[in-house]
Amino acid sequence: MTTQGSHRTDSGAQEPVGDLVQRASQQLSQLVRDEMRLAQAEMTEKGRRYGKGGGLFGGAGVLGVLTLQALVATVIAALSLAVDVWVAALIVTGVLAVVTAVMAALGKKQFSKASPPTPERTVDSVKADVATIKESAQR
């Protein structure tokens, strides 16, 4: 820099401050656009991976349910060696009903603890930040 507010170019001429600001603004805009394109490409790739992972988890869930059904049938068959088949099926059904009821009650308890579905601590933190900024701006 040769004088305050100007810049010497390769040809030795001075550029006005307005041109420098305009060029910096254009470069900053281009940088932001490029970063947004990069973020979009990255998120697209991550979305594909999440989709594949979700599909695999879904398949594992289906197979898990089938495995549990086979296990229940095995338990019924094993109990039927000691009691009639219908009694064995009734016992297993009762046990599963009790486990289901306990899990549903625990799930309901967790949902009630999570209500309301707003990030209350974050909202409070943002409100405090806004108040601090307003207070600083008034000084």
Tab-separated table of C-alpha atoms in Angstrom:
chain	number	residue	atom	x	y	z
A	1	MET	CA	0.000	0.000	0.000
A	2	THR	CA	1.336	3.359	-0.958
A	3	THR	CA	-1.217	5.685	0.524
A	4	GLN	CA	-3.994	5.175	2.973
A	5	GLY	CA	-7.050	3.700	1.237
A	6	SER	CA	-5.369	2.747	-2.038
A	7	HIS	CA	-3.491	-0.226	-3.452
A	8	ARG	CA	-0.824	-0.379	-6.153
A	9	THR	CA	-1.552	-2.862	-8.976
A	10	ASP	CA	0.988	-4.703	-11.123
A	11	SER	CA	1.003	-1.859	-13.646
A	12	GLY	CA	1.794	0.635	-10.893
A	13	ALA	CA	-1.592	2.411	-11.049
A	14	GLN	CA	-3.603	2.904	-7.912
A	15	GLU	CA	-7.050	1.331	-7.537
A	16	PRO	CA	-9.771	3.320	-5.817
A	17	VAL	CA	-10.945	2.011	-2.466
A	18	GLY	CA	-14.410	1.420	-3.915
A	19	ASP	CA	-12.983	-0.967	-6.514
A	20	LEU	CA	-11.067	-2.836	-3.829
A	21	VAL	CA	-14.153	-3.154	-1.672
A	22	GLN	CA	-16.208	-4.286	-4.647
A	23	ARG	CA	-13.615	-6.923	-5.596
A	24	ALA	CA	-13.377	-8.136	-1.996
A	25	SER	CA	-17.163	-8.363	-1.852
A	26	GLN	CA	-17.257	-10.375	-5.080
A	27	GLN	CA	-14.512	-12.686	-3.854
A	28	LEU	CA	-16.295	-13.184	-0.551
A	29	SER	CA	-19.565	-13.942	-2.351
A	30	GLN	CA	-17.783	-16.450	-4.585
A	31	LEU	CA	-16.137	-18.046	-1.562
A	32	VAL	CA	-19.485	-18.396	0.215
A	33	ARG	CA	-21.095	-19.914	-2.913
A	34	ASP	CA	-18.218	-22.374	-3.286
A	35	GLU	CA	-18.449	-23.361	0.368
A	36	MET	CA	-22.211	-23.853	0.050
A	37	ARG	CA	-21.687	-26.108	-3.006
A	38	LEU	CA	-19.102	-28.109	-1.076
A	39	ALA	CA	-21.449	-28.432	1.918
A	40	GLN	CA	-24.290	-29.508	-0.376
A	41	ALA	CA	-22.140	-32.183	-2.016
A	42	GLU	CA	-20.966	-33.415	1.376
A	43	MET	CA	-24.495	-33.563	2.776
A	44	THR	CA	-25.719	-35.395	-0.348
A	45	GLU	CA	-23.050	-38.047	0.153
A	46	LYS	CA	-23.869	-38.324	3.853
A	47	GLY	CA	-27.566	-38.594	3.006
A	48	ARG	CA	-26.847	-41.518	0.699
A	49	ARG	CA	-24.863	-43.244	3.408
A	50	TYR	CA	-27.599	-42.623	5.986
A	51	GLY	CA	-30.133	-44.043	3.534
A	52	LYS	CA	-28.100	-47.189	2.986
A	53	GLY	CA	-27.480	-47.542	6.716
A	54	GLY	CA	-31.167	-47.066	7.465
A	55	GLY	CA	-32.108	-49.702	4.915
A	56	LEU	CA	-29.652	-52.158	6.427
A	57	PHE	CA	-30.942	-51.419	9.950
A	58	GLY	CA	-34.504	-51.928	8.708
A	59	GLY	CA	-33.567	-55.282	7.196
A	60	ALA	CA	-31.848	-56.258	10.436
A	61	GLY	CA	-34.999	-55.287	12.346
A	62	VAL	CA	-37.189	-57.484	10.161
A	63	LEU	CA	-34.827	-60.421	10.587
A	64	GLY	CA	-34.690	-59.738	14.327
A	65	VAL	CA	-38.478	-59.970	14.547
A	66	LEU	CA	-38.448	-63.239	12.617
A	67	THR	CA	-35.731	-64.552	14.937
A	68	LEU	CA	-37.829	-63.676	17.986
A	69	GLN	CA	-40.833	-65.417	16.455
A	70	ALA	CA	-38.748	-68.548	15.919
A	71	LEU	CA	-37.523	-68.324	19.520
A	72	VAL	CA	-41.086	-68.040	20.807
A	73	ALA	CA	-42.078	-71.107	18.772
A	74	THR	CA	-39.078	-72.951	20.201
A	75	VAL	CA	-40.047	-72.069	23.770
A	76	ILE	CA	-43.623	-73.194	23.131
A	77	ALA	CA	-42.357	-76.471	21.656
A	78	ALA	CA	-40.050	-77.008	24.631
A	79	LEU	CA	-42.842	-76.313	27.141
A	80	SER	CA	-45.173	-78.616	25.248
A	81	LEU	CA	-42.973	-81.527	26.338
A	82	ALA	CA	-44.115	-80.879	29.932
A	83	VAL	CA	-47.688	-79.603	29.349
A	84	ASP	CA	-50.255	-79.583	26.549
A	85	VAL	CA	-49.353	-77.412	23.529
A	86	TRP	CA	-52.204	-74.958	24.134
A	87	VAL	CA	-51.080	-74.453	27.768
A	88	ALA	CA	-47.498	-73.885	26.628
A	89	ALA	CA	-48.675	-71.312	24.058
A	90	LEU	CA	-50.845	-69.602	26.697
A	91	ILE	CA	-47.925	-69.375	29.159
A	92	VAL	CA	-45.602	-67.875	26.547
A	93	THR	CA	-48.313	-65.453	25.408
A	94	GLY	CA	-48.892	-64.309	29.004
A	95	VAL	CA	-45.190	-63.728	29.617
A	96	LEU	CA	-44.896	-61.751	26.374
A	97	ALA	CA	-47.968	-59.677	27.319
A	98	VAL	CA	-46.434	-58.781	30.699
A	99	VAL	CA	-43.100	-57.811	29.085
A	100	THR	CA	-44.980	-55.736	26.494
A	101	ALA	CA	-46.974	-53.914	29.175
A	102	VAL	CA	-43.846	-53.116	31.209
A	103	MET	CA	-42.013	-51.824	28.128
A	104	ALA	CA	-45.019	-49.698	27.099
A	105	ALA	CA	-45.240	-48.174	30.593
A	106	LEU	CA	-41.527	-47.383	30.619
A	107	GLY	CA	-41.765	-45.908	27.123
A	108	LYS	CA	-44.691	-43.716	28.128
A	109	LYS	CA	-42.725	-42.506	31.143
A	110	GLN	CA	-39.784	-41.545	28.908
A	111	PHE	CA	-42.085	-39.692	26.488
A	112	SER	CA	-43.637	-37.708	29.314
A	113	LYS	CA	-40.157	-36.736	30.549
A	114	ALA	CA	-39.260	-35.520	27.051
A	115	SER	CA	-42.335	-33.282	26.707
A	116	PRO	CA	-42.624	-30.613	25.431
A	117	PRO	CA	-40.561	-31.357	22.329
A	118	THR	CA	-38.721	-28.042	22.371
A	119	PRO	CA	-35.071	-27.607	23.298
A	120	GLU	CA	-35.820	-25.610	26.435
A	121	ARG	CA	-32.203	-25.186	27.576
A	122	THR	CA	-31.179	-23.996	24.125
A	123	VAL	CA	-34.085	-21.555	23.947
A	124	ASP	CA	-33.122	-20.167	27.345
A	125	SER	CA	-29.496	-19.879	26.259
A	126	VAL	CA	-30.449	-18.032	23.063
A	127	LYS	CA	-32.660	-15.667	25.031
A	128	ALA	CA	-29.751	-14.940	27.374
A	129	ASP	CA	-27.460	-14.333	24.387
A	130	VAL	CA	-29.966	-11.920	22.820
A	131	ALA	CA	-30.313	-10.056	26.110
A	132	THR	CA	-26.518	-9.771	26.401
A	133	ILE	CA	-26.221	-8.476	22.834
A	134	LYS	CA	-28.999	-5.925	23.411
A	135	GLU	CA	-27.323	-4.794	26.609
A	136	SER	CA	-23.970	-4.420	24.834
A	137	ALA	CA	-25.573	-2.502	21.970
A	138	GLN	CA	-27.115	0.026	24.362
A	139	ARG	CA	-23.743	0.948	25.838
